[in-house]
XYZ file of N, CA and C in Angstrom:
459
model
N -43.831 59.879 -19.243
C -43.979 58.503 -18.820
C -43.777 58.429 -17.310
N -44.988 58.133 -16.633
C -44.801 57.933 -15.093
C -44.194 56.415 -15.235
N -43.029 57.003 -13.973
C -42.429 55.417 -13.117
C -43.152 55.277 -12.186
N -43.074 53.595 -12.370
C -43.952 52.868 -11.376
C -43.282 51.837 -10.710
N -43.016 52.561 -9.482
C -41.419 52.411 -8.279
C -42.498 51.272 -7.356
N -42.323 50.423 -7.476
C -42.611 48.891 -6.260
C -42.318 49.598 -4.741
N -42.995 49.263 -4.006
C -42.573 49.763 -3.111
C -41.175 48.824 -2.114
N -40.843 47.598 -2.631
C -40.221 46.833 -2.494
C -38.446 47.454 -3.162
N -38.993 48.099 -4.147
C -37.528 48.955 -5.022
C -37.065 50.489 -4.560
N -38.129 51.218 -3.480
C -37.868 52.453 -3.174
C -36.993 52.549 -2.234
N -36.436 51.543 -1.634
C -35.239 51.664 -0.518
C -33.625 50.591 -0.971
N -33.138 50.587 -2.537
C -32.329 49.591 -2.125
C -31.339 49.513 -1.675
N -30.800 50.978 -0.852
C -29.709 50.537 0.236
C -29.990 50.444 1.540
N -31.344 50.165 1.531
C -31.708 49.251 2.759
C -31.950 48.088 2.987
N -32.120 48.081 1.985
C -32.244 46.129 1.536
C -30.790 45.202 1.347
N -29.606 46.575 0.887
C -28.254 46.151 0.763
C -27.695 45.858 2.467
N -28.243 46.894 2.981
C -28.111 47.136 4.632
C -28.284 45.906 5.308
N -29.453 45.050 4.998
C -30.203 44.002 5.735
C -29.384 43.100 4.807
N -28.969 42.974 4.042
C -28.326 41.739 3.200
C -27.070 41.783 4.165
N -26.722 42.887 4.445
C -24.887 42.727 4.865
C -25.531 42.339 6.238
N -25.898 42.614 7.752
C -26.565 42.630 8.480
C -26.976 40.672 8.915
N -27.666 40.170 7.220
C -27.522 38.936 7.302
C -26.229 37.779 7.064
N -25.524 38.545 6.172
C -23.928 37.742 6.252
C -23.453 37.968 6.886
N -23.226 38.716 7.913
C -22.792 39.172 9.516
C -23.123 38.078 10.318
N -24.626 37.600 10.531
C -24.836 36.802 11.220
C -24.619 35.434 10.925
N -24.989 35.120 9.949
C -24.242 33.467 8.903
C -22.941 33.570 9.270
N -21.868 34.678 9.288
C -20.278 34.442 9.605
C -20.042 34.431 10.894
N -21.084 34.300 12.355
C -20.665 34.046 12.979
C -21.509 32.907 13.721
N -22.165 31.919 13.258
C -23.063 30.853 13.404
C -21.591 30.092 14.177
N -22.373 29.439 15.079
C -21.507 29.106 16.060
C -20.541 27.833 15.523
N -19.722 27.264 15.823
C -18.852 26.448 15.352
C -17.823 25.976 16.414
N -18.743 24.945 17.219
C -18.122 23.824 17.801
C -17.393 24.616 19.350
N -18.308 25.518 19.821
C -18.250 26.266 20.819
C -17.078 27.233 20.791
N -17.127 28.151 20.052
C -16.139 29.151 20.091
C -16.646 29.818 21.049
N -14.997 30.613 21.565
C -15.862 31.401 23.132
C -15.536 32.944 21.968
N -16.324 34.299 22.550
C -16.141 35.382 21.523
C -14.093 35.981 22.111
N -13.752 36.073 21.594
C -12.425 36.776 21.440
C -12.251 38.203 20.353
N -11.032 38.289 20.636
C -10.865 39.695 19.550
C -11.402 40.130 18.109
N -11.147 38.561 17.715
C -11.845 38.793 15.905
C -13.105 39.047 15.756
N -14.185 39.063 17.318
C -15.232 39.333 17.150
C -15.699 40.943 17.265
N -14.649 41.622 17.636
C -14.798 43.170 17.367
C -15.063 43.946 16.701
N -14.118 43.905 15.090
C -14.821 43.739 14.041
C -16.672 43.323 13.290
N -16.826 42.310 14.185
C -18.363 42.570 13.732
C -19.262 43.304 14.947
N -18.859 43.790 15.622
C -19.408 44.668 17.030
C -19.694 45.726 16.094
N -18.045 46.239 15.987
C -18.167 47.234 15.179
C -18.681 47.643 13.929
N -18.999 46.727 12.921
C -19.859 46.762 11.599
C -21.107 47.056 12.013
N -21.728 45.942 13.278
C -22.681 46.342 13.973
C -23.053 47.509 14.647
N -22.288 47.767 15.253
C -22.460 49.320 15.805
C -22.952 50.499 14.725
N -21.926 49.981 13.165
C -22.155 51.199 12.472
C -23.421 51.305 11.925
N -24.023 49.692 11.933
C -25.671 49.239 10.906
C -26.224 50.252 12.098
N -26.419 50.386 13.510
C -27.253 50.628 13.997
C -27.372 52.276 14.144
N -26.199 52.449 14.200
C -25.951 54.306 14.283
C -26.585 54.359 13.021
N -26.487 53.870 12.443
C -27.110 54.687 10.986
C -28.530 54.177 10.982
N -29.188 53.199 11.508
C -30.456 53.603 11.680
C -30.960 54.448 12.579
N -30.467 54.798 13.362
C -30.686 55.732 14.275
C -31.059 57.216 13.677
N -30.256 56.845 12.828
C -29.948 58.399 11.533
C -31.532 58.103 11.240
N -31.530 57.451 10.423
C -32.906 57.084 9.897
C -33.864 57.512 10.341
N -34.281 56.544 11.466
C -35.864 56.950 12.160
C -35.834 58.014 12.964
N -34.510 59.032 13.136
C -34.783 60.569 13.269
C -35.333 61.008 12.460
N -34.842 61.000 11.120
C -35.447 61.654 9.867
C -36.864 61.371 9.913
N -37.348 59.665 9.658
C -38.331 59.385 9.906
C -39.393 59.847 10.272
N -39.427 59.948 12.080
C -39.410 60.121 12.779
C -40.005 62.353 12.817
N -39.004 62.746 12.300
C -39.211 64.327 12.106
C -40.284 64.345 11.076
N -40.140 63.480 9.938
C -41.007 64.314 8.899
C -42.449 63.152 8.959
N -42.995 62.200 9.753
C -44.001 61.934 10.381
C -44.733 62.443 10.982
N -43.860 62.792 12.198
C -44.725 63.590 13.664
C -46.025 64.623 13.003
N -45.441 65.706 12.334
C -46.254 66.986 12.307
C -47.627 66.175 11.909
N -47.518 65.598 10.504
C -49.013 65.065 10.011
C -49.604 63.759 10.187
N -48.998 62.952 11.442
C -49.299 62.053 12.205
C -48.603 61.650 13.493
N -49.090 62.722 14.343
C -48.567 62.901 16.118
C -48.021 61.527 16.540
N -49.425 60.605 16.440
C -49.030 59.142 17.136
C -48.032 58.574 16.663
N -48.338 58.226 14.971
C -47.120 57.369 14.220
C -46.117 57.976 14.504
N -45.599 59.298 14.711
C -44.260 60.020 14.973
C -43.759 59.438 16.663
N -44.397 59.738 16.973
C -43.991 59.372 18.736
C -43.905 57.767 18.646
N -44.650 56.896 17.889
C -43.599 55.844 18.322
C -42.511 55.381 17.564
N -42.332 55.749 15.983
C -40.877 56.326 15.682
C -40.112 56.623 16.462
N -40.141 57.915 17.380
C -39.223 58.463 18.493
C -39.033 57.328 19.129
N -40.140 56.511 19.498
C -40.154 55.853 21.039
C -39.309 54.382 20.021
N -39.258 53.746 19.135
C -38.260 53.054 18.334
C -36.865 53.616 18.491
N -36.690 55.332 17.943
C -35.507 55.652 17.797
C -34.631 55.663 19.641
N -35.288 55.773 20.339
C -35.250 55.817 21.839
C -34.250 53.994 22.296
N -35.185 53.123 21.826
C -34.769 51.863 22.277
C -33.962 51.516 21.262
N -33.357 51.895 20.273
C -32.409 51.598 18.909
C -30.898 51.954 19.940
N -31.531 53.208 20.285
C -30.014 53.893 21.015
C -29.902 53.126 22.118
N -30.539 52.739 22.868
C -30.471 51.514 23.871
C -29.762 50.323 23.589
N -30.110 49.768 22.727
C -29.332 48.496 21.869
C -28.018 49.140 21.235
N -27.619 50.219 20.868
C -26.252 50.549 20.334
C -25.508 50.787 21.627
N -25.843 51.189 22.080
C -24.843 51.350 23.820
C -24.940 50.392 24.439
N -25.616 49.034 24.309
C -25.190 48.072 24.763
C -24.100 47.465 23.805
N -24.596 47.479 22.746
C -23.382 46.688 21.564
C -22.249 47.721 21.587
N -21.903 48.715 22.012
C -20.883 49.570 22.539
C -20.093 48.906 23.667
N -20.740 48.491 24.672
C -20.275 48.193 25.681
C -19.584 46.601 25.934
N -20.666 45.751 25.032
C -20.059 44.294 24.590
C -18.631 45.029 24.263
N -18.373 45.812 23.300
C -16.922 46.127 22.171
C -16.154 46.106 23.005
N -16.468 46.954 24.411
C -14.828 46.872 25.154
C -15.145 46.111 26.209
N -15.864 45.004 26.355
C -15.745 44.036 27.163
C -15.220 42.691 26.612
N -15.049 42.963 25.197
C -14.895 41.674 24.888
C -13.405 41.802 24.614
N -12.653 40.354 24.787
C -10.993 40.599 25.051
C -10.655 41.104 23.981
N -9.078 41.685 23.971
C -8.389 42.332 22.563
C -6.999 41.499 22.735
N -6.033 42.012 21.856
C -5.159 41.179 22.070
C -4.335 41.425 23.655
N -3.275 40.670 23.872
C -2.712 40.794 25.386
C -2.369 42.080 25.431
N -1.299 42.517 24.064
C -1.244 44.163 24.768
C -1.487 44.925 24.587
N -3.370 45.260 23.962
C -3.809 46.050 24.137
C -4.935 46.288 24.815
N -4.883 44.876 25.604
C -6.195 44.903 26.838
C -6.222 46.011 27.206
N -5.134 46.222 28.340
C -4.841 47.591 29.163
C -5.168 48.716 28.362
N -5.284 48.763 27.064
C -5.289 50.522 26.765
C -6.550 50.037 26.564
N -7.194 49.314 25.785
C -8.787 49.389 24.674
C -9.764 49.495 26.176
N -9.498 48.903 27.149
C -10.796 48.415 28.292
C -11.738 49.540 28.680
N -11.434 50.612 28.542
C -12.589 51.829 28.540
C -12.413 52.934 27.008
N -13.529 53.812 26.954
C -13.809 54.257 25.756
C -12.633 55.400 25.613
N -11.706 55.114 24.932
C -10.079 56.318 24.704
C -10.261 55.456 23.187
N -11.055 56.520 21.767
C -10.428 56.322 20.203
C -9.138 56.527 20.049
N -8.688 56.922 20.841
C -7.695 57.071 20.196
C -6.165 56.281 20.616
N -6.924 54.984 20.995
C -5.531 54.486 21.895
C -6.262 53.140 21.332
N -7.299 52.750 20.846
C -7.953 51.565 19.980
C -6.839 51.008 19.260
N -7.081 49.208 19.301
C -5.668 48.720 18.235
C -5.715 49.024 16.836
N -7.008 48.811 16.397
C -7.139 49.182 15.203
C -6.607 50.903 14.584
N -6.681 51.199 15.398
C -6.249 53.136 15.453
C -6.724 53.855 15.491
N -6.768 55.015 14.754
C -7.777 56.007 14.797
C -8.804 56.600 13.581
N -9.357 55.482 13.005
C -9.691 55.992 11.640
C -10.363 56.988 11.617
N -11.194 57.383 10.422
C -12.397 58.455 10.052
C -13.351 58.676 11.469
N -13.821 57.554 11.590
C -14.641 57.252 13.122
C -14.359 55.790 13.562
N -14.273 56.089 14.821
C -14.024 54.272 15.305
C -15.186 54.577 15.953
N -15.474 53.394 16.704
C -16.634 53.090 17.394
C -17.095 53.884 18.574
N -15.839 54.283 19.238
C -16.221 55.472 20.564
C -16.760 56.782 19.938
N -15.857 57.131 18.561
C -16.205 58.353 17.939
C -17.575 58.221 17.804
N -17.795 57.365 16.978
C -19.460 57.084 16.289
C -20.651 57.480 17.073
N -20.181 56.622 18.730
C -21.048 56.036 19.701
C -21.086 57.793 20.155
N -20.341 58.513 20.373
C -20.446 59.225 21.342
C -20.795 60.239 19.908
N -20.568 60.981 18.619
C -21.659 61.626 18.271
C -23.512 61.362 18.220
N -23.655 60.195 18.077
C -24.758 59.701 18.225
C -25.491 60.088 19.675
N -24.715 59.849 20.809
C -25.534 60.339 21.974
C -25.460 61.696 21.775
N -24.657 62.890 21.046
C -25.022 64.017 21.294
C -26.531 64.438 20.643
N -26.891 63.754 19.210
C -28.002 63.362 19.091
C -29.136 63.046 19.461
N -29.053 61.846 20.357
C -30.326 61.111 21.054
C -30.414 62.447 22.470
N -29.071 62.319 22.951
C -29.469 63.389 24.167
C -29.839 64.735 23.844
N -30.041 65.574 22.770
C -30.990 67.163 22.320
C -32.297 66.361 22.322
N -32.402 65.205 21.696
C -34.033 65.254 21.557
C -34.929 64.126 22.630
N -34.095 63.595 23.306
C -34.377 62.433 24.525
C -34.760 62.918 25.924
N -35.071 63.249 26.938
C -34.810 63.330 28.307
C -34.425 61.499 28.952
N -33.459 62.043 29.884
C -33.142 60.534 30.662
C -34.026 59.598 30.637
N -35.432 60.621 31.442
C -36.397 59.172 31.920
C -36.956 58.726 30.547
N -36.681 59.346 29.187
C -37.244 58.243 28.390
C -35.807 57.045 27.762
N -34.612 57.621 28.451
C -33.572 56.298 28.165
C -33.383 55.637 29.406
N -34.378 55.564 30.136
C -34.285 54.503 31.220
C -34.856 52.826 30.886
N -34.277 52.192 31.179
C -35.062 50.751 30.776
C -36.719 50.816 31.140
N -37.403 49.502 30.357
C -38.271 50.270 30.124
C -38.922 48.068 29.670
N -40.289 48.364 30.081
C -40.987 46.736 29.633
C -42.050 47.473 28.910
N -42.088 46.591 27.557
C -42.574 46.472 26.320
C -44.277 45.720 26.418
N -45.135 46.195 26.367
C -46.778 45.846 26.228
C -47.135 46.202 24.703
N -47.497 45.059 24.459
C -48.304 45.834 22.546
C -49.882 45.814 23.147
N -50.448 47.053 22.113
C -51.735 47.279 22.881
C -52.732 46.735 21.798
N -52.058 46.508 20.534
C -53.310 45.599 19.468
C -53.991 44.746 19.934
């Protein structure tokens, strides 16, 4: 008996991915001008992790494309390229945005291991910085340089 997989059903922890991704954003719908503070770190960081792990993704992607379609593979890459762009910025929001009073002074540059939260499995510097060892084997600089977007359809 062949299964007959929807193509809508062949990914559902990506669809779980984009569900959490969307209650992320509903929990922080603005409310009567909050300015961002510490409790917003926590979703930096959830964020950070949605994106490292797509990153994971459209490498894979990305690898097993290229060989039997050059173009579609290269702009995979050229996706996985500007993904890592957007995670090192949402890296950089994390320790710009305040923490409590006394752990401004330690959290304000990337030290895991001096983070209030502590030192779990991976915190966010851990994460951030295996990920660039990643993007940087298969990247050169000038393709993580900023960069303006033309669609050619």
């Amino acid at each position: 008996m062949a299964s007959s997989t929807r193509p809508h059903d062949a990914h559902p922890y990506l669809r779980a991915a984009s569900a959490g991704i969307r209650h992320h954003a509903r929990s922080l719908a603005p409310s009567g001008g909050d300015r961002p503070g510490p409790e917003h770190r926590p979703h930096l960081d959830a964020l950070h992790a949605h994106l490292t792990a797509l990153l994971h993704l459209l490498d894979r992607l990305a690898d097993h494309t290229r060989p039997p379609h050059p173009a579609a593979g290269r702009h995979l890459a050229t996706a996985h390229t500007r993904l890592w762009q957007a995670t090192s910025e949402v890296h950089a929001a994390f320790h710009l945005l305040p923490g409590t009073p006394q752990t401004d002074a330690q959290t304000s540059g990337c030290h895991p291991e001096r983070l209030p939260e502590g030192p779990p499995v991976l915190t966010i510097c851990q994460r951030h910085l295996a990920a660039g060892h990643v993007v940087r084997r298969k990247t050169t600089p000038t393709d993580l340089r900023p960069h303006t977007t033309a669609c050619v359809r």
